[in-house]
Short mmCIF file of C-alpha atoms in Angstrom, two decimals:
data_model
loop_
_atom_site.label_atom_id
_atom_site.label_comp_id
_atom_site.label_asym_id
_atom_site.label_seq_id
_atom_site.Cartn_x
_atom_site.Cartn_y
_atom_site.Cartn_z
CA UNK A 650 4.20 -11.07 -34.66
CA UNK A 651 0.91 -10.42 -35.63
CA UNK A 652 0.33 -9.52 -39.58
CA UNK A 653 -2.43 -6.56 -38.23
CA UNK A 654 -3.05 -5.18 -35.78
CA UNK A 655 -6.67 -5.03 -34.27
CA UNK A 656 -9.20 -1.58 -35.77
CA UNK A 657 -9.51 0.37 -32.96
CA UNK A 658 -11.03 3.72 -33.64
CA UNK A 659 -12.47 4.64 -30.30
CA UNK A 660 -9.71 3.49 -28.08
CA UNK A 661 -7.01 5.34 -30.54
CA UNK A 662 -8.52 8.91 -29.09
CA UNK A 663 -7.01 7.73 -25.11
CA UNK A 664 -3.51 8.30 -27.49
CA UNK A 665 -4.26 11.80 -28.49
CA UNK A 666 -2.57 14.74 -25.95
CA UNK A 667 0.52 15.30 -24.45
CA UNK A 668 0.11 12.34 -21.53
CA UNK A 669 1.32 9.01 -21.86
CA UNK A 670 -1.20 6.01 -22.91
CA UNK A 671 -1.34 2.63 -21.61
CA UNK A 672 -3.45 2.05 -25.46
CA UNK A 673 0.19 3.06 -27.12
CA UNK A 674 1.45 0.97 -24.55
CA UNK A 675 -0.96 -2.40 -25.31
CA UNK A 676 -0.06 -1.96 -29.47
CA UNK A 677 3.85 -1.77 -28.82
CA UNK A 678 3.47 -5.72 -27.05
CA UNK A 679 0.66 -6.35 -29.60
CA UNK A 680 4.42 -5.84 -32.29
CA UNK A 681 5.95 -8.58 -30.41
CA UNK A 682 6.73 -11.91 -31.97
CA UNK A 683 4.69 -14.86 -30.64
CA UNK A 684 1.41 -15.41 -28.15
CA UNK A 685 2.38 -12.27 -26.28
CA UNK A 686 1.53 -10.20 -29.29
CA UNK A 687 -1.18 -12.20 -29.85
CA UNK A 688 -2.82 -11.81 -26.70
CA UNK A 689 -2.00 -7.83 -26.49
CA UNK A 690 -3.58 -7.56 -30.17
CA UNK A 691 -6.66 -9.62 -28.99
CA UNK A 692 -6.80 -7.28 -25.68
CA UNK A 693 -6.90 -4.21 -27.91
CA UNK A 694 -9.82 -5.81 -29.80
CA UNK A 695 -11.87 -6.53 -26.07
CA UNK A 696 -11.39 -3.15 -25.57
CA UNK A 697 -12.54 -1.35 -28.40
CA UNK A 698 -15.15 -4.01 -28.04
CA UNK A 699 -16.51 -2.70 -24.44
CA UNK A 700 -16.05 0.75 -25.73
CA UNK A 701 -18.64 0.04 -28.14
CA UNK A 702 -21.04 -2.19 -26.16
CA UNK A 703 -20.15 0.15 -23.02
CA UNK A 704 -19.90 -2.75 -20.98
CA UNK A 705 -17.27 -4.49 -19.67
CA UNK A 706 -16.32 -7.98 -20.92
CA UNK A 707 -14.60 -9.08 -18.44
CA UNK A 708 -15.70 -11.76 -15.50
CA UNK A 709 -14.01 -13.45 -12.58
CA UNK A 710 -14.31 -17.29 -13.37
CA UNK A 711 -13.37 -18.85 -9.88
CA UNK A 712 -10.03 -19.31 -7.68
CA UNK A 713 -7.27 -20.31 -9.94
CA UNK A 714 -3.66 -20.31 -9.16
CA UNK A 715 -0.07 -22.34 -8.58
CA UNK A 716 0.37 -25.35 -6.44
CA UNK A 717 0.26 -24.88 -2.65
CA UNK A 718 -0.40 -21.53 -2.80
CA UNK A 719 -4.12 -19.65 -1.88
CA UNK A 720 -3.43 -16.12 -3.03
CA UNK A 721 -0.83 -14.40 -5.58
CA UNK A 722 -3.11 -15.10 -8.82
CA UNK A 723 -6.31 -13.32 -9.94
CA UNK A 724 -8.33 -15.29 -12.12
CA UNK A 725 -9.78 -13.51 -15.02
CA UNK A 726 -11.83 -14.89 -17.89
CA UNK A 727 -13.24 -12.86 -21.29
CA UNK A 728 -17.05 -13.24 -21.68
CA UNK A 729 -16.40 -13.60 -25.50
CA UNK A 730 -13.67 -16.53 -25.86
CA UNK A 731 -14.66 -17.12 -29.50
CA UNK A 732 -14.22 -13.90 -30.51
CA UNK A 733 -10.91 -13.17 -28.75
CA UNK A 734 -9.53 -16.75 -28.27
CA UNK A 735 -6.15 -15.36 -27.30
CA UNK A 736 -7.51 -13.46 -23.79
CA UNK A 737 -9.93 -16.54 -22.73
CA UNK A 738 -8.10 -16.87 -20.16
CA UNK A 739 -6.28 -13.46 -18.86
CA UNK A 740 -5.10 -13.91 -15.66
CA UNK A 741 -3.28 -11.21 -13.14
CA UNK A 742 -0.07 -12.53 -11.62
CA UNK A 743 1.31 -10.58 -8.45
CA UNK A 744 4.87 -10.82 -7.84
CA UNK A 745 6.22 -9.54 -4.29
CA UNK A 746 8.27 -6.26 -5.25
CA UNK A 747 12.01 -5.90 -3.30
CA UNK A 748 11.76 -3.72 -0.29
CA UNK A 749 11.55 0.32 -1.26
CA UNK A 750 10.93 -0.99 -5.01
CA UNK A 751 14.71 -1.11 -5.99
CA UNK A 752 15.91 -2.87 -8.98
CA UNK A 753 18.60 -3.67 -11.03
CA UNK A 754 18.17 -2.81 -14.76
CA UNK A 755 19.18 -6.56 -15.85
CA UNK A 756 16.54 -7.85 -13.18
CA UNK A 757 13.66 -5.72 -14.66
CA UNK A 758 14.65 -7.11 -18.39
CA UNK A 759 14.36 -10.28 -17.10
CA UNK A 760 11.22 -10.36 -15.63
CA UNK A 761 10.16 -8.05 -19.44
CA UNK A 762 11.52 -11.44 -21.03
CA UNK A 763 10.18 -14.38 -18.82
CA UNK A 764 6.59 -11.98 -19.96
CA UNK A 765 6.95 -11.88 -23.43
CA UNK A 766 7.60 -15.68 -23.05
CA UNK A 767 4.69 -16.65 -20.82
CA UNK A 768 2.27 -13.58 -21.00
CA UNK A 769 1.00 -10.78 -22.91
CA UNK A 770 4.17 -8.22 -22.14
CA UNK A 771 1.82 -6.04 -20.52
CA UNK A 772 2.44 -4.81 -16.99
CA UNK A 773 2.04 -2.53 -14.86
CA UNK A 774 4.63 -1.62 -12.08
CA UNK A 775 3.29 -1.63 -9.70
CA UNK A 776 -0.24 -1.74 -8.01
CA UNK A 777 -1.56 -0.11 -5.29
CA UNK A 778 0.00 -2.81 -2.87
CA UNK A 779 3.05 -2.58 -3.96
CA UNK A 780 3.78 -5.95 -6.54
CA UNK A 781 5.02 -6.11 -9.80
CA UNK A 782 1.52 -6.98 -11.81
CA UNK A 783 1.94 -9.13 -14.76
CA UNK A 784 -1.43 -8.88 -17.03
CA UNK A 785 -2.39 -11.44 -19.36
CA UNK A 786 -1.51 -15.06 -18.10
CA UNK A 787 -3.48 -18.32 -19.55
CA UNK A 788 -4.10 -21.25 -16.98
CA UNK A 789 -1.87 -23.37 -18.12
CA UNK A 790 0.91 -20.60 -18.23
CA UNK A 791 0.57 -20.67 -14.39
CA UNK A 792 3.03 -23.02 -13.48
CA UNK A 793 5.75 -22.39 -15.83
CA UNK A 794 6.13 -18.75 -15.15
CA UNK A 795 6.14 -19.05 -11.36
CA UNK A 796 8.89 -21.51 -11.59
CA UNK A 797 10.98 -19.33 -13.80
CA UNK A 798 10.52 -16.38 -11.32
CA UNK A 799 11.37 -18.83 -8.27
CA UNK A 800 14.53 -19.54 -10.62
CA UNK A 801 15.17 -15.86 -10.35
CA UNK A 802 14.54 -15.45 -6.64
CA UNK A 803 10.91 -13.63 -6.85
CA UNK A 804 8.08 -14.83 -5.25
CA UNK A 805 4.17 -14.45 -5.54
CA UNK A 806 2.51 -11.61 -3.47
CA UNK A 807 -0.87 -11.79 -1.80
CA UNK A 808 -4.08 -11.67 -3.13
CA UNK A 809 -7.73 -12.79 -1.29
CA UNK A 810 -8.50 -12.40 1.61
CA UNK A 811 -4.79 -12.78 3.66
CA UNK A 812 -1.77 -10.77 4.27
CA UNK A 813 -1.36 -8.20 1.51
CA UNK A 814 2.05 -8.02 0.00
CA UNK A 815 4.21 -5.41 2.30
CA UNK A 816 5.12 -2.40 1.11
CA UNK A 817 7.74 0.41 2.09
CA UNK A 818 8.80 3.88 1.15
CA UNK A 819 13.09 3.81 0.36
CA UNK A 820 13.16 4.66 3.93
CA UNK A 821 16.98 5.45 5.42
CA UNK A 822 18.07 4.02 1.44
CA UNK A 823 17.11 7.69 0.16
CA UNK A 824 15.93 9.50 2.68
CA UNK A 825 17.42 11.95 5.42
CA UNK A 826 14.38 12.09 7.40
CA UNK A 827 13.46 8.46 7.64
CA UNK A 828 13.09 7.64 11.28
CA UNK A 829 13.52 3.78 10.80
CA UNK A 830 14.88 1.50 8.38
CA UNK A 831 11.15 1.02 6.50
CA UNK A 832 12.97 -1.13 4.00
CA UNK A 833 14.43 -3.56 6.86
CA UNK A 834 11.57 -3.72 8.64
CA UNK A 835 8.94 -4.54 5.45
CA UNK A 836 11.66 -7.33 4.38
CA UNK A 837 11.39 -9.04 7.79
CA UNK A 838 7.46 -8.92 8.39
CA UNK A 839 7.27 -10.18 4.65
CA UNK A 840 9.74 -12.87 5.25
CA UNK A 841 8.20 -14.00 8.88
CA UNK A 842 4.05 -14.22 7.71
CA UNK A 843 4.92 -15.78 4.42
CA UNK A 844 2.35 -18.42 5.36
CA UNK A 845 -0.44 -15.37 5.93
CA UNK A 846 0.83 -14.28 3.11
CA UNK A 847 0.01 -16.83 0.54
CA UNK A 848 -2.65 -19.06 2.49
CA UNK A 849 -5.73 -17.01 2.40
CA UNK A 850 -7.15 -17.32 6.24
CA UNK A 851 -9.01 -14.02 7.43
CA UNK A 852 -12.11 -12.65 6.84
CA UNK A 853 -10.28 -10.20 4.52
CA UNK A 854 -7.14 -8.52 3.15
CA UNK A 855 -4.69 -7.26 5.65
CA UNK A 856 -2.34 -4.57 4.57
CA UNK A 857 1.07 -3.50 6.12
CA UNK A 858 2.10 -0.28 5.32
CA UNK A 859 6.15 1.03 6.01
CA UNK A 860 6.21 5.04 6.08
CA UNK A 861 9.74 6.37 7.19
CA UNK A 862 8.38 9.82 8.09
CA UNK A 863 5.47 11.53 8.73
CA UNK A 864 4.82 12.26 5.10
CA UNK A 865 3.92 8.92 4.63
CA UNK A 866 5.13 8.67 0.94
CA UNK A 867 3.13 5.35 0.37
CA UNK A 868 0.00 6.55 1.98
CA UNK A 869 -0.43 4.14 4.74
CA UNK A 870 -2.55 6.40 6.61
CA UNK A 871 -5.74 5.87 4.12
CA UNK A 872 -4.52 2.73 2.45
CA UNK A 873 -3.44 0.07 4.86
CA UNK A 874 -5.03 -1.91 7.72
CA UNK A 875 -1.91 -0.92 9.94
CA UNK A 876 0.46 1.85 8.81
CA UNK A 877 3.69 2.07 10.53
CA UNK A 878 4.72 5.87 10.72
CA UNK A 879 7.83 7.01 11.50
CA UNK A 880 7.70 9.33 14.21
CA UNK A 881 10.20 10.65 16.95
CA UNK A 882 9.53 11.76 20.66
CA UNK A 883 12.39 14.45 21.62
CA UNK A 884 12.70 18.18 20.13
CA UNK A 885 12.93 19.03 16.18
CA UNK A 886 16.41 19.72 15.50
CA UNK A 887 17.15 23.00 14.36
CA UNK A 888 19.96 25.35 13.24
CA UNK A 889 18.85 28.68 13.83
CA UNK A 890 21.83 30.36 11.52
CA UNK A 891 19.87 28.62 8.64
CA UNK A 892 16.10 29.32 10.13
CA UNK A 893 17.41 32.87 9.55
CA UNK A 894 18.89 32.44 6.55
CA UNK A 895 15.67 31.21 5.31
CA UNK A 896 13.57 34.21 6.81
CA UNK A 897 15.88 36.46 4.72
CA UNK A 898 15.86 34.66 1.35
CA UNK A 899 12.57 36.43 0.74
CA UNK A 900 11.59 32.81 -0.94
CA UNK A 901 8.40 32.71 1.77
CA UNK A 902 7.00 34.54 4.59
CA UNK A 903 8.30 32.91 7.68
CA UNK A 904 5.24 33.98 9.31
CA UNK A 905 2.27 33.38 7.01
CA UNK A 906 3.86 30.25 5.24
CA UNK A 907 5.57 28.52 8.18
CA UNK A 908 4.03 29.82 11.68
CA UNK A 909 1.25 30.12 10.61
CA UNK A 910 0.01 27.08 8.70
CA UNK A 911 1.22 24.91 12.15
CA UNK A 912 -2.43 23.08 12.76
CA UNK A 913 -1.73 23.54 16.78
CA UNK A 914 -0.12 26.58 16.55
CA UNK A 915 3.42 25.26 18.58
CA UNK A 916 5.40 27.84 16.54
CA UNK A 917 6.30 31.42 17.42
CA UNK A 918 8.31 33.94 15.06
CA UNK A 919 9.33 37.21 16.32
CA UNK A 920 11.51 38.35 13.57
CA UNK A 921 14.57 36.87 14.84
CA UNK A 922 14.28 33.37 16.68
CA UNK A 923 11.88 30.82 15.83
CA UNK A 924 10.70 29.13 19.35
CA UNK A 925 8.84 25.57 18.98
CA UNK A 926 6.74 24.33 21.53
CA UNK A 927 7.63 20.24 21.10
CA UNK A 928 5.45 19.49 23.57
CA UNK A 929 2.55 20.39 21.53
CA UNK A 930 4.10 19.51 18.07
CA UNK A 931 1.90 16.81 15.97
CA UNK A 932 4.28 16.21 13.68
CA UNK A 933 2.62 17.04 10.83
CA UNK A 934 6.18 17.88 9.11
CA UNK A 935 4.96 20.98 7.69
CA UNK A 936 7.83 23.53 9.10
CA UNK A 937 10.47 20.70 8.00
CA UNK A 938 9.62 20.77 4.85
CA UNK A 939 9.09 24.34 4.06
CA UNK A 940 13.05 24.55 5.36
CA UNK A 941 14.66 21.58 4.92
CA UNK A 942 18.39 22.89 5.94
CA UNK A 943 16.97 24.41 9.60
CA UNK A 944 14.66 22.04 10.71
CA UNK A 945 15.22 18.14 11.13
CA UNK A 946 13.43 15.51 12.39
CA UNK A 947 14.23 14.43 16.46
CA UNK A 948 16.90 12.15 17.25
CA UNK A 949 15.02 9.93 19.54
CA UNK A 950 13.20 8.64 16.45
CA UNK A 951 10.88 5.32 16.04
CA UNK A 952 7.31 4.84 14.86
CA UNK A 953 3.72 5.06 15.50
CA UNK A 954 1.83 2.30 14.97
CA UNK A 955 -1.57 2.57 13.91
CA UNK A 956 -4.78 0.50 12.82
CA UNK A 957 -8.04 0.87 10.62
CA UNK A 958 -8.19 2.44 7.02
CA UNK A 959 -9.20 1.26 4.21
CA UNK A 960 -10.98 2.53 0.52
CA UNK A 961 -14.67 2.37 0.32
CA UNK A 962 -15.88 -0.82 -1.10
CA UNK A 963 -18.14 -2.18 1.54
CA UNK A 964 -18.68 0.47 3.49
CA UNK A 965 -16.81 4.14 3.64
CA UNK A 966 -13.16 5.35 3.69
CA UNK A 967 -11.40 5.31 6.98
CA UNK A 968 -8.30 6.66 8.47
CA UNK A 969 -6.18 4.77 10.42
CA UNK A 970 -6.12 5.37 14.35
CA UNK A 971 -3.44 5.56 16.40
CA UNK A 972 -3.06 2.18 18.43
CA UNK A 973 0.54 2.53 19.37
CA UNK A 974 2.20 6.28 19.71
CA UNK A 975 5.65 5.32 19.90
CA UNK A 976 7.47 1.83 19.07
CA UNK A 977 11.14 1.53 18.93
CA UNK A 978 11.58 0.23 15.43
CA UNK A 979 14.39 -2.52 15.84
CA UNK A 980 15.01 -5.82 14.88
CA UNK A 981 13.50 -8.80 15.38
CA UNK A 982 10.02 -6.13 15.83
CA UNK A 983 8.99 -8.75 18.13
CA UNK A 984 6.65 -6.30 19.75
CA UNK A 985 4.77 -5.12 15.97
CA UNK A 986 4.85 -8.99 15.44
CA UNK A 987 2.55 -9.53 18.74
CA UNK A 988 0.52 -7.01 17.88
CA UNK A 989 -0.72 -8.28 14.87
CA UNK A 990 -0.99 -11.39 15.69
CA UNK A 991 -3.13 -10.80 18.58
CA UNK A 992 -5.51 -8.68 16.35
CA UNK A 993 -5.74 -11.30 13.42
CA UNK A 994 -6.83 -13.69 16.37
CA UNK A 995 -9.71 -11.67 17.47
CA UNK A 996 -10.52 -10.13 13.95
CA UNK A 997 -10.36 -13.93 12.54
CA UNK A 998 -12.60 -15.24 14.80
CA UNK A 999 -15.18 -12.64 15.10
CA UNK A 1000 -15.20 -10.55 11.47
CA UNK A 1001 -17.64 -11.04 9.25
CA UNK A 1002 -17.04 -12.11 5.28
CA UNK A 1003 -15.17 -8.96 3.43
CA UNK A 1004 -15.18 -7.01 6.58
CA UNK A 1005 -11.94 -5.30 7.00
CA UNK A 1006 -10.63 -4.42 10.87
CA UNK A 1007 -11.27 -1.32 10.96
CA UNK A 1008 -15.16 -2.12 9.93
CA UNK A 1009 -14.41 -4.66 12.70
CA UNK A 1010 -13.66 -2.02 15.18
CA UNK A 1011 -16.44 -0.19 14.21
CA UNK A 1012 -18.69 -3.05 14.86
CA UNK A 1013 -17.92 -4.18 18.66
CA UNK A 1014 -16.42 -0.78 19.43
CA UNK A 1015 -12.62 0.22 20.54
CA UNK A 1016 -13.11 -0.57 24.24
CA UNK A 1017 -13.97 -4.31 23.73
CA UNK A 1018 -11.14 -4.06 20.88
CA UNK A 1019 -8.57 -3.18 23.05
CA UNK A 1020 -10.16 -5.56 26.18
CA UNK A 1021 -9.46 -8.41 23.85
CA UNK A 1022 -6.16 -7.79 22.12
CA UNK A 1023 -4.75 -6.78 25.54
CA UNK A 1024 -4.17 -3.21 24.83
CA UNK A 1025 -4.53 -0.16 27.49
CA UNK A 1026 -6.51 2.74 26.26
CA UNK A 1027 -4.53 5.60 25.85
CA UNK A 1028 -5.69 9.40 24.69
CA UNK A 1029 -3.90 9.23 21.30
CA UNK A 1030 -6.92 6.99 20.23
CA UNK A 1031 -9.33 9.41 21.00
CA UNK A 1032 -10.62 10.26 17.11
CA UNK A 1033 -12.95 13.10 18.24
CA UNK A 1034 -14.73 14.50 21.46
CA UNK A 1035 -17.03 12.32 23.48
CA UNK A 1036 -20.99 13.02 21.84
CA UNK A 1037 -22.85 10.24 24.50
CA UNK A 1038 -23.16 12.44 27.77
CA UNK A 1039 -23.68 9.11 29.42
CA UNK A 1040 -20.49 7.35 31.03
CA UNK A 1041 -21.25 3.54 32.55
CA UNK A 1042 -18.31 1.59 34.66
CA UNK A 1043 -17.99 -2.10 34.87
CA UNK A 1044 -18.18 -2.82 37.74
CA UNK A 1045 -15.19 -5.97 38.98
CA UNK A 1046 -16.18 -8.41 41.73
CA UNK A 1047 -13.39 -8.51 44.35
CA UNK A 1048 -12.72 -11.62 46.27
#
């Protein structure tokens, strides 16, 4: 343990309010008993540091990382090592998460101890991808901790430019309107590119994305390169006893809260019955979850597959678009498997450094996209209404 801890005036006001603070957080592991207290204590001390200087102090100092593995480490390095000796080195271990992020309380305390052991006992569970993120590692640290999480049946995630670590909402574990088995499918695309995974080989990151519903609980839709969606393609289930149980609660008005706030306007409400025109439904899962009880997802239930987003960093946010509307989510996924494998083919040959696929797609356009994966154009790709008046055919020698 550390006899005192670092002065940190400025940093001690993120600890005042009613919300937690990851600064309350950093001094609790700065009380533990050896290097992991000393490395939280010197961490407080950077801080306050770039606080002051209003700079960061941070830089990335090259690749670093375990044996036979590209990706799963982040290298970071402190700009003052004399001053805080104990964060030199500070490096960012990702550990692939179980599917749906379920644990058992003796496996959490665990991975807690193997970090006060190797690391700073500061983490953060989880990151955007999805991994457990253990802060605070020192090169020669490496090694020994990823052999003691091997011991314990964990694995590194992905980091650089390869396949992201998977992620999944709990899926059919939790969830009465999951239309696949998220958590089934995200353990076998993890297990099968495990080679993407940690071998960095793309032009970029590539992020798979498992959402069981169309609420899309882990944000695939603006945060991963292909989002699986569940979806289904019959009628919404309903029980009209409970629709009008609902309508009579007085909790909502079944017209102004649930008709009315359909984006394509499929619903109709004439006091009594509530008629739904499926054919026009987008699935937007509004109406389902404003009544739970009466409405239900279809039974004919799978996923759409689509490709594209991605935060702005090089260039702008995008959305993903639809590539397929309707997969039948079943083991072995052969057909998801295909799919991505004949994009990363095009993509790694012809994308540029740091540009994502949908950038990619962007670039050479959709119809040459879907001309080289193999893909037939379909109108569920269609983003928004043709603005080029002009419409050229190729036209195909015949023999």
């Amino acid at each position: 343990m550390v006899e005192k801890l670092r002065d940190t005036p400025k940093i001690d006001e993120l600890m005042k309010g009613p919300w937690p603070s990851f600064v309350k957080e950093i001094k609790l592991s700065a009380k533990l008993s050896g290097r992991a207290g000393e490395r939280a204590n010197d961490l407080l001390g950077v801080l306050e540091r770039s606080y002051n200087d209003k700079i960061g102090h941070w830089k990335h100092g090259g690749i670093v990382g375990v044996m036979g593995y590209g990706g799963g480490v982040i290298g970071r390095y402190n700009d003052l090592p004399e001053e805080f000796p104990k964060v030199a080195h500070f490096h960012t271990v990702r550990v692939n998460q179980p599917s749906g992020w379920f644990y058992k309380t003796d496996v959490l305390r665990k991975i807690c101890d193997l970090w006060e052991k190797h690391g700073s006992g500061v983490t953060n569970m989880h990151g955007s991808t999805g991994d457990i993120i253990l802060l605070g590692c020192a090169t020669e640290d490496l090694e020994p901790v990823f052999a003691d999480l091997t011991e314990m049946g964990f694995d590194l995630g992905g980091s650089g430019s390869d396949v992201r670590t998977p992620s999944a909402c709990c899926g059919m574990a939790r969830c009465e309107w999951a239309c696949y088995d998220t958590m089934g499918a995200c353990h076998d695309i993890t297990q099968t590119f495990q080679d993407e995974l940690h071998r960095p080989a793309f032009p970029y990151k590539y992020k798979f994305k498992f959402a069981g519903c169309p609420n899309d609980c882990v944000a695939s839709v603006a945060r991963s390169d292909m989002s699986i969606i569940g979806t289904w393609r019959d009628d919404i289930q309903m029980d009209a006893a409970a629709v009008s149980e609902y309508a009579q609660s007085g909790k909502f008005d079944m017209q102004a809260d649930v008709v009315g706030r359909c984006p394509t306007g499929c619903m109709s409400w004439d006091g009594q019955k509530l008629a739904i025109d499926n054919r026009n439904c987008v699935k937007c899962m509004h109406c389902i979850n404003a009544m739970p009880k009466a409405l239900a997802p279809g039974r004919d239930r799978g996923a759409t597959v689509l490709l594209g987003s991605k935060a702005p960093i090089v260039g702008g946010a995008l959305l993903s678009s639809v590539m397929v509307p309707f997969l039948k989510m079943e083991p072995p996924y052969e057909d998801l498997k295909e799919l991505a494998e004949a994009i990363w083919d095009l993509w790694g040959e012809h994308g540029k450094n740091r540009e994502r696929v949908g950038e990619f797609i962007q670039r050479i356009g959709m119809s040459n996209f879907l001309e080289q994966i193999g893909l037939d154009p379909i109108p569920e790709m269609v983003i928004q209404p043709r603005t080029n008046p002009y419409i050229f055919f190729e036209t195909e020698e015949e023999e």
